[in-house]
Tab-separated table of C-alpha atoms in Angstrom:
chain	number	residue	atom	x	y	z
A	1	UNK	CA	-7.407	22.758	9.821
A	2	UNK	CA	-8.380	21.912	13.278
A	3	UNK	CA	-11.957	23.340	12.895
A	4	UNK	CA	-12.847	20.445	10.012
A	5	UNK	CA	-11.548	17.449	11.620
A	6	UNK	CA	-13.482	18.390	14.482
A	7	UNK	CA	-16.795	18.804	12.759
A	8	UNK	CA	-16.496	15.421	10.420
A	9	UNK	CA	-15.925	13.388	14.000
A	10	UNK	CA	-18.772	15.375	14.750
A	11	UNK	CA	-20.792	14.586	11.625
A	12	UNK	CA	-22.988	11.564	12.637
A	13	UNK	CA	-24.769	13.677	15.345
A	14	UNK	CA	-27.894	15.972	13.810
A	15	UNK	CA	-27.132	18.836	15.102
A	16	UNK	CA	-23.622	20.832	15.607
A	17	UNK	CA	-22.418	20.850	19.038
A	18	UNK	CA	-23.533	25.119	20.202
A	19	UNK	CA	-19.744	25.452	21.258
A	20	UNK	CA	-18.508	24.010	17.467
A	21	UNK	CA	-21.214	27.082	16.412
A	22	UNK	CA	-18.550	30.202	16.471
A	23	UNK	CA	-15.805	27.954	14.908
A	24	UNK	CA	-18.505	26.669	11.841
A	25	UNK	CA	-19.534	30.667	11.599
A	26	UNK	CA	-15.953	31.290	11.506
A	27	UNK	CA	-15.286	28.960	8.583
A	28	UNK	CA	-18.307	30.248	6.475
A	29	UNK	CA	-17.114	33.875	6.555
A	30	UNK	CA	-13.739	32.383	4.870
A	31	UNK	CA	-14.401	33.010	1.023
A	32	UNK	CA	-15.342	29.922	-0.817
A	33	UNK	CA	-12.011	30.244	-2.544
A	34	UNK	CA	-10.130	29.455	0.828
A	35	UNK	CA	-12.336	26.563	1.782
A	36	UNK	CA	-11.945	24.495	-1.514
A	37	UNK	CA	-8.325	25.545	-1.381
A	38	UNK	CA	-8.114	23.806	2.173
A	39	UNK	CA	-10.800	21.013	1.218
A	40	UNK	CA	-8.696	20.205	-1.932
A	41	UNK	CA	-5.595	19.306	-0.062
A	42	UNK	CA	-7.346	16.194	1.893
A	43	UNK	CA	-6.908	12.852	1.095
A	44	UNK	CA	-10.224	11.421	-0.934
A	45	UNK	CA	-12.027	9.807	1.719
A	46	UNK	CA	-12.079	13.087	3.902
A	47	UNK	CA	-13.307	15.218	0.957
A	48	UNK	CA	-16.108	12.572	0.779
A	49	UNK	CA	-16.699	12.637	4.756
A	50	UNK	CA	-16.353	16.566	4.292
A	51	UNK	CA	-19.058	16.952	1.209
A	52	UNK	CA	-21.988	15.321	4.313
A	53	UNK	CA	-21.355	18.005	6.893
A	54	UNK	CA	-23.697	20.660	4.915
A	55	UNK	CA	-24.334	21.993	1.564
A	56	UNK	CA	-21.713	24.481	1.183
A	57	UNK	CA	-19.033	22.313	1.523
A	58	UNK	CA	-21.018	19.713	-0.887
A	59	UNK	CA	-21.426	22.457	-3.364
A	60	UNK	CA	-17.976	23.421	-3.915
A	61	UNK	CA	-16.585	20.361	-3.980
A	62	UNK	CA	-19.066	19.908	-6.764
A	63	UNK	CA	-18.076	21.783	-8.509
A	64	UNK	CA	-15.813	21.198	-11.410
A	65	UNK	CA	-12.658	23.607	-10.177
A	66	UNK	CA	-12.590	21.646	-7.065
A	67	UNK	CA	-11.860	18.500	-9.045
A	68	UNK	CA	-8.670	19.840	-10.774
A	69	UNK	CA	-7.219	21.870	-7.721
A	70	UNK	CA	-8.146	18.393	-5.871
A	71	UNK	CA	-6.316	16.567	-8.623
A	72	UNK	CA	-3.207	18.338	-8.720
A	73	UNK	CA	-2.916	18.566	-4.891
A	74	UNK	CA	-2.149	15.278	-4.795
A	75	UNK	CA	-0.767	14.307	-7.790
A	76	UNK	CA	2.389	15.715	-9.109
A	77	UNK	CA	1.496	16.058	-12.846
A	78	UNK	CA	4.492	16.416	-15.385
A	79	UNK	CA	3.613	17.624	-18.736
A	80	UNK	CA	4.779	14.290	-20.121
A	81	UNK	CA	2.794	11.600	-17.203
A	82	UNK	CA	0.457	11.597	-15.313
A	83	UNK	CA	-0.731	8.646	-13.277
A	84	UNK	CA	-0.736	7.176	-9.762
A	85	UNK	CA	2.847	6.585	-10.157
A	86	UNK	CA	3.604	10.639	-9.402
A	87	UNK	CA	1.419	10.258	-6.417
A	88	UNK	CA	2.279	12.268	-3.171
A	89	UNK	CA	-0.502	9.900	-1.212
A	90	UNK	CA	-0.681	6.181	-0.860
A	91	UNK	CA	0.119	4.381	-3.959
A	92	UNK	CA	-3.293	3.249	-5.189
A	93	UNK	CA	-3.753	-0.023	-6.641
A	94	UNK	CA	-7.230	-1.523	-8.666
A	95	UNK	CA	-7.432	-5.563	-8.098
A	96	UNK	CA	-8.998	-7.846	-9.815
A	97	UNK	CA	-10.563	-10.443	-8.040
A	98	UNK	CA	-11.657	-14.096	-9.426
A	99	UNK	CA	-14.580	-16.094	-8.251
A	100	UNK	CA	-15.147	-19.385	-9.727
A	101	UNK	CA	-17.815	-20.961	-8.943
A	102	UNK	CA	-20.909	-20.885	-9.713
A	103	UNK	CA	-19.342	-19.766	-13.125
A	104	UNK	CA	-15.775	-17.120	-13.696
A	105	UNK	CA	-16.644	-13.577	-12.487
A	106	UNK	CA	-14.316	-10.719	-12.262
A	107	UNK	CA	-14.766	-8.348	-9.097
A	108	UNK	CA	-12.592	-4.537	-8.602
A	109	UNK	CA	-11.374	-4.251	-5.500
A	110	UNK	CA	-8.860	-0.699	-4.980
A	111	UNK	CA	-6.184	-0.393	-2.068
A	112	UNK	CA	-3.416	1.306	-1.363
A	113	UNK	CA	0.157	0.568	-0.689
A	114	UNK	CA	1.663	1.996	2.446
A	115	UNK	CA	3.730	1.163	5.443
A	116	UNK	CA	0.219	-0.163	7.246
A	117	UNK	CA	-0.647	-3.956	7.608
A	118	UNK	CA	-4.204	-5.284	6.990
A	119	UNK	CA	-5.069	-2.449	4.690
A	120	UNK	CA	-8.743	-3.390	3.644
A	121	UNK	CA	-10.016	-3.375	0.111
A	122	UNK	CA	-12.951	-1.224	-0.969
A	123	UNK	CA	-15.467	-3.181	-3.533
A	124	UNK	CA	-15.476	-0.850	-6.643
A	125	UNK	CA	-18.897	-1.257	-8.374
A	126	UNK	CA	-18.618	-2.316	-11.866
A	127	UNK	CA	-20.810	-3.341	-14.773
A	128	UNK	CA	-22.372	-6.769	-15.188
A	129	UNK	CA	-20.229	-7.617	-18.348
A	130	UNK	CA	-18.701	-10.753	-18.261
A	131	UNK	CA	-14.853	-10.702	-19.641
A	132	UNK	CA	-14.335	-7.453	-18.964
A	133	UNK	CA	-10.661	-5.543	-18.812
A	134	UNK	CA	-9.255	-2.848	-17.942
A	135	UNK	CA	-7.853	-0.794	-20.710
A	136	UNK	CA	-6.353	2.092	-18.319
A	137	UNK	CA	-7.020	4.473	-15.326
A	138	UNK	CA	-5.753	8.104	-15.807
A	139	UNK	CA	-6.746	10.857	-13.313
A	140	UNK	CA	-9.339	8.549	-11.856
A	141	UNK	CA	-11.328	7.221	-14.742
A	142	UNK	CA	-10.777	3.530	-15.637
A	143	UNK	CA	-11.790	2.475	-19.315
A	144	UNK	CA	-12.865	-0.848	-19.470
A	145	UNK	CA	-13.123	-3.113	-23.101
A	146	UNK	CA	-14.897	-6.125	-23.688
A	147	UNK	CA	-13.185	-9.112	-25.093
A	148	UNK	CA	-14.110	-11.546	-27.396
A	149	UNK	CA	-11.488	-14.227	-28.145
A	150	UNK	CA	-11.050	-17.744	-29.496
A	151	UNK	CA	-8.407	-19.140	-31.718
A	152	UNK	CA	-9.457	-17.921	-34.782
A	153	UNK	CA	-10.201	-13.809	-33.625
A	154	UNK	CA	-8.562	-11.912	-30.842
A	155	UNK	CA	-10.554	-8.793	-29.641
A	156	UNK	CA	-10.821	-6.075	-27.152
A	157	UNK	CA	-13.573	-3.349	-27.683
A	158	UNK	CA	-13.722	-0.353	-25.182
A	159	UNK	CA	-17.191	-0.017	-24.086
A	160	UNK	CA	-17.691	1.698	-20.562
A	161	UNK	CA	-15.654	3.908	-18.612
A	162	UNK	CA	-16.700	4.908	-15.039
A	163	UNK	CA	-15.002	7.119	-12.319
A	164	UNK	CA	-15.779	5.188	-8.565
A	165	UNK	CA	-15.673	8.084	-6.819
A	166	UNK	CA	-18.025	10.259	-8.597
A	167	UNK	CA	-20.001	7.084	-9.422
A	168	UNK	CA	-20.499	8.342	-13.089
A	169	UNK	CA	-20.448	6.245	-15.950
A	170	UNK	CA	-21.409	6.101	-19.521
A	171	UNK	CA	-21.948	3.297	-22.602
A	172	UNK	CA	-19.509	3.363	-26.079
A	173	UNK	CA	-21.964	1.533	-29.027
A	174	UNK	CA	-20.047	-1.394	-29.940
A	175	UNK	CA	-18.949	-1.643	-33.404
A	176	UNK	CA	-21.545	-3.448	-35.758
A	177	UNK	CA	-19.936	-5.440	-38.328
A	178	UNK	CA	-20.699	-9.418	-39.461
A	179	UNK	CA	-20.694	-12.178	-41.970
A	180	UNK	CA	-17.635	-11.460	-44.156
A	181	UNK	CA	-16.899	-8.201	-42.882
A	182	UNK	CA	-16.538	-9.896	-39.017
A	183	UNK	CA	-13.958	-8.402	-37.098
A	184	UNK	CA	-10.845	-10.298	-36.862
A	185	UNK	CA	-8.233	-8.712	-34.258
A	186	UNK	CA	-9.117	-5.355	-31.909
A	187	UNK	CA	-6.685	-3.393	-29.436
A	188	UNK	CA	-7.444	-0.187	-27.719
A	189	UNK	CA	-6.057	2.360	-25.954
A	190	UNK	CA	-6.960	4.973	-23.497
A	191	UNK	CA	-4.514	8.632	-22.466
A	192	UNK	CA	-4.981	11.596	-21.076
A	193	UNK	CA	-3.454	14.863	-22.678
A	194	UNK	CA	-2.357	17.417	-20.007
A	195	UNK	CA	-1.447	19.645	-22.767
A	196	UNK	CA	-5.104	20.106	-23.932
A	197	UNK	CA	-6.597	18.731	-21.028
A	198	UNK	CA	-8.566	15.571	-23.114
A	199	UNK	CA	-9.102	12.159	-22.662
A	200	UNK	CA	-8.753	9.994	-25.540
A	201	UNK	CA	-9.964	6.336	-26.263
A	202	UNK	CA	-8.528	4.443	-29.481
A	203	UNK	CA	-9.424	1.900	-31.002
A	204	UNK	CA	-7.505	-0.184	-33.897
A	205	UNK	CA	-9.221	-3.071	-35.897
A	206	UNK	CA	-9.034	-5.151	-38.858
A	207	UNK	CA	-11.459	-7.186	-40.695
A	208	UNK	CA	-11.075	-10.631	-41.917
A	209	UNK	CA	-9.297	-11.225	-45.097
A	210	UNK	CA	-8.354	-7.690	-45.564
A	211	UNK	CA	-5.119	-6.238	-45.069
A	212	UNK	CA	-5.100	-2.799	-43.863
A	213	UNK	CA	-6.692	-1.973	-40.129
A	214	UNK	CA	-8.869	1.208	-39.038
A	215	UNK	CA	-8.808	3.274	-36.214
A	216	UNK	CA	-11.339	5.159	-34.400
A	217	UNK	CA	-10.768	8.361	-31.970
A	218	UNK	CA	-13.245	8.946	-29.070
A	219	UNK	CA	-12.917	12.430	-27.155
A	220	UNK	CA	-14.540	12.512	-24.095
A	221	UNK	CA	-16.005	16.160	-23.805
A	222	UNK	CA	-15.499	16.488	-27.906
A	223	UNK	CA	-18.669	18.751	-28.060
A	224	UNK	CA	-19.650	18.558	-31.658
A	225	UNK	CA	-16.929	15.821	-32.134
A	226	UNK	CA	-18.192	13.862	-29.493
A	227	UNK	CA	-19.028	10.151	-31.005
A	228	UNK	CA	-16.347	7.807	-32.527
A	229	UNK	CA	-14.330	9.471	-35.809
A	230	UNK	CA	-12.545	7.427	-38.130
A	231	UNK	CA	-9.208	8.459	-38.374
A	232	UNK	CA	-8.090	6.657	-41.538
A	233	UNK	CA	-6.076	3.702	-42.103
A	234	UNK	CA	-3.253	1.579	-40.506
A	235	UNK	CA	-0.177	0.014	-42.926
A	236	UNK	CA	1.206	-1.843	-39.703
A	237	UNK	CA	-0.019	-4.914	-38.370
A	238	UNK	CA	-1.573	-5.496	-34.818
A	239	UNK	CA	-3.115	-8.763	-35.840
A	240	UNK	CA	-2.720	-11.616	-33.414
A	241	UNK	CA	-2.674	-15.100	-34.550
A	242	UNK	CA	-1.972	-19.008	-32.969
A	243	UNK	CA	0.996	-20.077	-34.535
A	244	UNK	CA	2.027	-24.114	-33.651
A	245	UNK	CA	-0.369	-24.600	-30.512
A	246	UNK	CA	0.993	-21.117	-29.381
A	247	UNK	CA	-0.990	-18.009	-28.503
A	248	UNK	CA	0.946	-14.832	-29.961
A	249	UNK	CA	-1.365	-12.750	-27.706
A	250	UNK	CA	0.809	-9.342	-26.343
A	251	UNK	CA	-0.897	-6.856	-24.720
A	252	UNK	CA	-4.008	-5.469	-26.341
A	253	UNK	CA	-4.396	-2.207	-24.226
A	254	UNK	CA	-1.582	0.678	-25.360
A	255	UNK	CA	1.249	1.499	-22.963
A	256	UNK	CA	0.804	5.494	-22.663
A	257	UNK	CA	3.992	7.816	-22.709
A	258	UNK	CA	5.234	10.777	-24.182
A	259	UNK	CA	1.836	11.688	-25.518
A	260	UNK	CA	1.615	8.171	-28.002
A	261	UNK	CA	-0.206	4.741	-27.655
A	262	UNK	CA	2.682	1.976	-27.852
A	263	UNK	CA	1.589	-1.745	-29.015
A	264	UNK	CA	3.998	-4.439	-30.237
A	265	UNK	CA	3.469	-6.047	-33.646
A	266	UNK	CA	3.915	-9.053	-34.371
A	267	UNK	CA	7.643	-9.149	-35.035
A	268	UNK	CA	8.028	-7.202	-31.585
A	269	UNK	CA	8.242	-3.830	-33.341
A	270	UNK	CA	7.090	-0.791	-31.415
A	271	UNK	CA	3.782	0.604	-33.503
A	272	UNK	CA	3.153	4.035	-31.703
A	273	UNK	CA	0.053	6.673	-32.604
A	274	UNK	CA	0.777	10.082	-31.894
A	275	UNK	CA	-2.316	11.402	-30.150
A	276	UNK	CA	-1.781	14.825	-31.174
A	277	UNK	CA	-0.346	14.745	-34.408
A	278	UNK	CA	-2.846	11.482	-35.190
A	279	UNK	CA	-0.448	9.272	-37.174
A	280	UNK	CA	1.850	6.307	-36.445
A	281	UNK	CA	5.130	5.603	-37.079
A	282	UNK	CA	7.514	3.001	-35.633
A	283	UNK	CA	10.265	3.881	-32.554
A	284	UNK	CA	13.692	1.554	-32.149
A	285	UNK	CA	12.881	-1.900	-30.310
A	286	UNK	CA	16.250	-2.626	-28.271
A	287	UNK	CA	18.591	-4.493	-29.932
A	288	UNK	CA	18.398	-8.573	-28.303
A	289	UNK	CA	14.815	-8.588	-29.699
A	290	UNK	CA	14.157	-12.131	-31.129
A	291	UNK	CA	10.769	-13.885	-32.195
A	292	UNK	CA	7.909	-14.250	-29.544
A	293	UNK	CA	7.912	-17.798	-28.125
A	294	UNK	CA	7.244	-19.471	-25.189
A	295	UNK	CA	10.897	-19.130	-24.161
A	296	UNK	CA	10.453	-15.541	-24.937
A	297	UNK	CA	7.580	-13.167	-24.413
A	298	UNK	CA	7.618	-9.309	-24.834
A	299	UNK	CA	5.699	-6.619	-23.450
A	300	UNK	CA	5.407	-2.834	-23.387
A	301	UNK	CA	4.914	-0.984	-19.891
A	302	UNK	CA	4.913	2.676	-18.650
A	303	UNK	CA	7.318	2.904	-15.260
A	304	UNK	CA	7.793	6.021	-13.487
A	305	UNK	CA	6.588	8.095	-16.914
A	306	UNK	CA	9.042	5.799	-18.946
A	307	UNK	CA	8.352	3.376	-21.751
A	308	UNK	CA	9.655	0.292	-20.747
A	309	UNK	CA	10.344	-2.878	-22.825
A	310	UNK	CA	9.562	-6.064	-20.590
A	311	UNK	CA	11.789	-9.397	-21.463
A	312	UNK	CA	10.078	-12.070	-19.523
A	313	UNK	CA	12.693	-15.450	-20.312
A	314	UNK	CA	11.787	-19.133	-20.330
A	315	UNK	CA	9.893	-18.461	-17.022
A	316	UNK	CA	13.191	-17.577	-15.411
A	317	UNK	CA	14.256	-14.432	-15.210
A	318	UNK	CA	12.800	-10.600	-16.282
A	319	UNK	CA	15.061	-8.020	-17.827
A	320	UNK	CA	13.265	-4.172	-17.976
A	321	UNK	CA	14.622	-1.879	-20.330
A	322	UNK	CA	14.089	1.798	-20.469
A	323	UNK	CA	13.674	4.131	-23.277
A	324	UNK	CA	15.435	7.274	-22.786
A	325	UNK	CA	17.049	10.216	-24.049
A	326	UNK	CA	21.232	9.753	-24.512
A	327	UNK	CA	22.131	11.047	-21.447
A	328	UNK	CA	19.603	11.974	-19.645
A	329	UNK	CA	17.352	9.977	-17.122
A	330	UNK	CA	13.718	10.698	-18.022
A	331	UNK	CA	12.380	10.473	-21.758
A	332	UNK	CA	9.661	13.379	-21.663
A	333	UNK	CA	8.554	15.534	-24.546
A	334	UNK	CA	9.155	12.868	-27.356
A	335	UNK	CA	8.305	13.035	-30.860
A	336	UNK	CA	8.980	11.181	-34.006
A	337	UNK	CA	11.269	13.618	-35.322
A	338	UNK	CA	13.260	12.824	-32.091
A	339	UNK	CA	14.165	8.924	-32.530
A	340	UNK	CA	17.331	9.110	-32.986
A	341	UNK	CA	18.304	10.965	-29.489
A	342	UNK	CA	16.657	7.786	-27.842
A	343	UNK	CA	18.541	4.699	-26.972
A	344	UNK	CA	17.349	1.933	-24.877
A	345	UNK	CA	18.540	1.170	-21.259
A	346	UNK	CA	19.062	-2.423	-19.600
A	347	UNK	CA	18.202	-0.971	-16.112
A	348	UNK	CA	17.119	-4.065	-13.936
A	349	UNK	CA	17.183	-8.070	-14.231
A	350	UNK	CA	16.110	-10.383	-12.016
A	351	UNK	CA	15.940	-14.143	-11.352
A	352	UNK	CA	12.129	-14.175	-11.483
A	353	UNK	CA	9.083	-14.435	-14.170
A	354	UNK	CA	7.650	-11.350	-12.405
A	355	UNK	CA	5.402	-9.037	-13.982
A	356	UNK	CA	6.128	-5.214	-13.179
A	357	UNK	CA	2.630	-3.178	-12.063
A	358	UNK	CA	4.954	0.952	-11.467
A	359	UNK	CA	7.262	2.346	-9.557
A	360	UNK	CA	6.448	3.897	-6.068
A	361	UNK	CA	8.165	7.416	-5.098
A	362	UNK	CA	10.600	5.561	-2.680
A	363	UNK	CA	11.999	4.048	-6.004
A	364	UNK	CA	10.759	0.604	-5.600
A	365	UNK	CA	8.944	-1.535	-7.976
A	366	UNK	CA	6.049	-2.947	-7.484
A	367	UNK	CA	5.460	-6.155	-9.013
A	368	UNK	CA	2.574	-9.229	-9.639
A	369	UNK	CA	4.569	-12.609	-8.450
A	370	UNK	CA	3.434	-15.862	-8.045
A	371	UNK	CA	-0.314	-14.324	-7.643
A	372	UNK	CA	0.985	-11.404	-4.856
A	373	UNK	CA	1.777	-8.061	-5.273
A	374	UNK	CA	5.417	-7.736	-4.577
A	375	UNK	CA	7.936	-4.563	-3.305
A	376	UNK	CA	11.019	-5.146	-4.682
A	377	UNK	CA	14.313	-2.439	-4.113
A	378	UNK	CA	16.241	-1.880	-6.284
A	379	UNK	CA	18.856	-0.086	-3.734
A	380	UNK	CA	19.242	-3.294	-1.499
A	381	UNK	CA	18.246	-5.801	-3.912
A	382	UNK	CA	15.308	-7.813	-1.870
A	383	UNK	CA	11.849	-7.946	-2.561
A	384	UNK	CA	8.523	-7.870	0.364
A	385	UNK	CA	5.837	-10.030	-0.386
A	386	UNK	CA	2.367	-8.221	0.371
A	387	UNK	CA	-0.374	-11.405	0.839
A	388	UNK	CA	-3.521	-11.075	-0.634
A	389	UNK	CA	-5.913	-13.591	0.862
A	390	UNK	CA	-8.378	-13.982	-2.315
A	391	UNK	CA	-8.059	-14.960	-5.886
A	392	UNK	CA	-6.679	-11.583	-6.829
A	393	UNK	CA	-5.015	-12.107	-10.647
A	394	UNK	CA	-4.650	-8.737	-11.503
A	395	UNK	CA	-3.196	-5.103	-10.543
A	396	UNK	CA	-3.056	-1.947	-12.318
A	397	UNK	CA	-2.110	2.308	-11.170
A	398	UNK	CA	-5.002	4.030	-9.783
A	399	UNK	CA	-5.362	6.864	-8.028
A	400	UNK	CA	-9.073	8.457	-7.016
A	401	UNK	CA	-10.228	11.793	-8.312
A	402	UNK	CA	-13.176	14.078	-8.524
A	403	UNK	CA	-12.831	13.937	-12.214
A	404	UNK	CA	-16.554	13.972	-13.441
A	405	UNK	CA	-17.610	12.632	-16.550
A	406	UNK	CA	-20.713	15.267	-17.216
A	407	UNK	CA	-18.691	18.445	-16.396
A	408	UNK	CA	-16.272	17.297	-19.659
A	409	UNK	CA	-19.607	17.346	-21.153
A	410	UNK	CA	-20.984	13.424	-21.497
A	411	UNK	CA	-24.214	12.359	-21.067
A	412	UNK	CA	-23.552	9.890	-17.807
A	413	UNK	CA	-25.351	7.671	-15.581
A	414	UNK	CA	-24.678	7.027	-11.707
A	415	UNK	CA	-24.080	3.855	-10.005
A	416	UNK	CA	-24.849	3.149	-6.197
A	417	UNK	CA	-22.243	3.363	-3.964
A	418	UNK	CA	-20.336	0.210	-2.555
A	419	UNK	CA	-19.417	0.445	0.970
A	420	UNK	CA	-15.720	-1.028	2.443
A	421	UNK	CA	-15.865	-4.700	1.634
A	422	UNK	CA	-19.682	-4.953	0.932
A	423	UNK	CA	-19.062	-8.728	0.333
A	424	UNK	CA	-19.588	-12.150	2.923
A	425	UNK	CA	-15.781	-11.672	2.685
A	426	UNK	CA	-13.242	-9.398	3.507
A	427	UNK	CA	-10.139	-8.733	1.983
A	428	UNK	CA	-6.537	-7.375	2.919
A	429	UNK	CA	-3.481	-6.603	1.956
A	430	UNK	CA	-0.672	-7.698	4.604
A	431	UNK	CA	2.534	-8.302	5.080
A	432	UNK	CA	3.832	-11.504	5.361
A	433	UNK	CA	5.837	-12.080	8.270
A	434	UNK	CA	8.726	-13.818	9.851
A	435	UNK	CA	8.436	-15.260	13.105
A	436	UNK	CA	10.694	-12.899	14.557
A	437	UNK	CA	8.467	-9.864	13.168
A	438	UNK	CA	10.375	-8.970	10.477
A	439	UNK	CA	9.226	-8.659	7.149
A	440	UNK	CA	9.406	-12.084	4.828
A	441	UNK	CA	12.192	-10.665	2.890
A	442	UNK	CA	13.718	-12.582	-0.275
A	443	UNK	CA	17.566	-11.681	-0.823
A	444	UNK	CA	18.925	-12.343	-4.228
């Protein structure tokens, strides 16, 4: 490891120092399996540097097996969940920066949450498409949708997937229906199934004046089954509409947990789609659920591997309910037949209107509160504010990886890589401090 670190410090030189010749010779004599094992334990940034050291290391890092090893070394992949919330490495987030002039534009930045102040954010080279939204992020792959919404229709269609580290990307064809057959509502979801090692994109759309919805699935690397595949019809209504000038638009992106994607319908029932069985069913909702209104807003999130029901009340308080097996602290390996074994537990209640993002290794809740990233510690009932010096409006958990769309069997292209802060302004995550140098802590 010391030899690798020395080489990294010397990589800017055209020639490796003579005294390193023997060390490099010894490294090259190591079996490739040992070198891959060592490199797979390095952080992503260090691996990117190692890729520039020599052709041998570059080829090893590009091998499909390396992406799998690096991912498993840096993430605790559980049988029921795989996301940045279980990362051994620094906690990663994708931030959406809103630019208002000359037109509304969203730029993505990546940052890592840790104890270090003044963390720089890296700009992600995203496609130049208006109204992009992040459907989800799994194992380094980010799925995007384009939003077409007005007071009559509400459409989020997945059209793009990429890996910022490998710079690979691909686009999906859009549904072509118009006139009397035009789409009224569309929701979607992105997930990864560890049992089959497959990435899947789901879209559910409703044609105007037709009661049934249509379901399509895309499997990355599906081979002969590649492309959008018709799954059938859905009897549950995930349509969104406007009532008394109040838009009833819950999150259109499915929350993935326990092998299924979950959405809220207009009656706040949880509609679930089992990816293995390819069928829909209803999960029990918490007993308190009332009508969605300006005073009561509901949403689904996945926190710490569990499906959570978020209740935001009158813009003043927040309740988070966890769905777990009765008498157990997790909800892994659930299915439709075990619904009677499930119970909702309200595990967090705060006197603020915040949007939970995820849970860190130490058990802190990461939240979006008043345009800032905050971390709430339930053990001490304190919140720390991490100031973002830009007009950021959203954050999504993400972990960098070397998962390759090409290795999955997809025809993809490569984008240019942005340098760190490739823009006129540098953006940081800083921890707001009091005059005495301590963190600015909000005590509840």
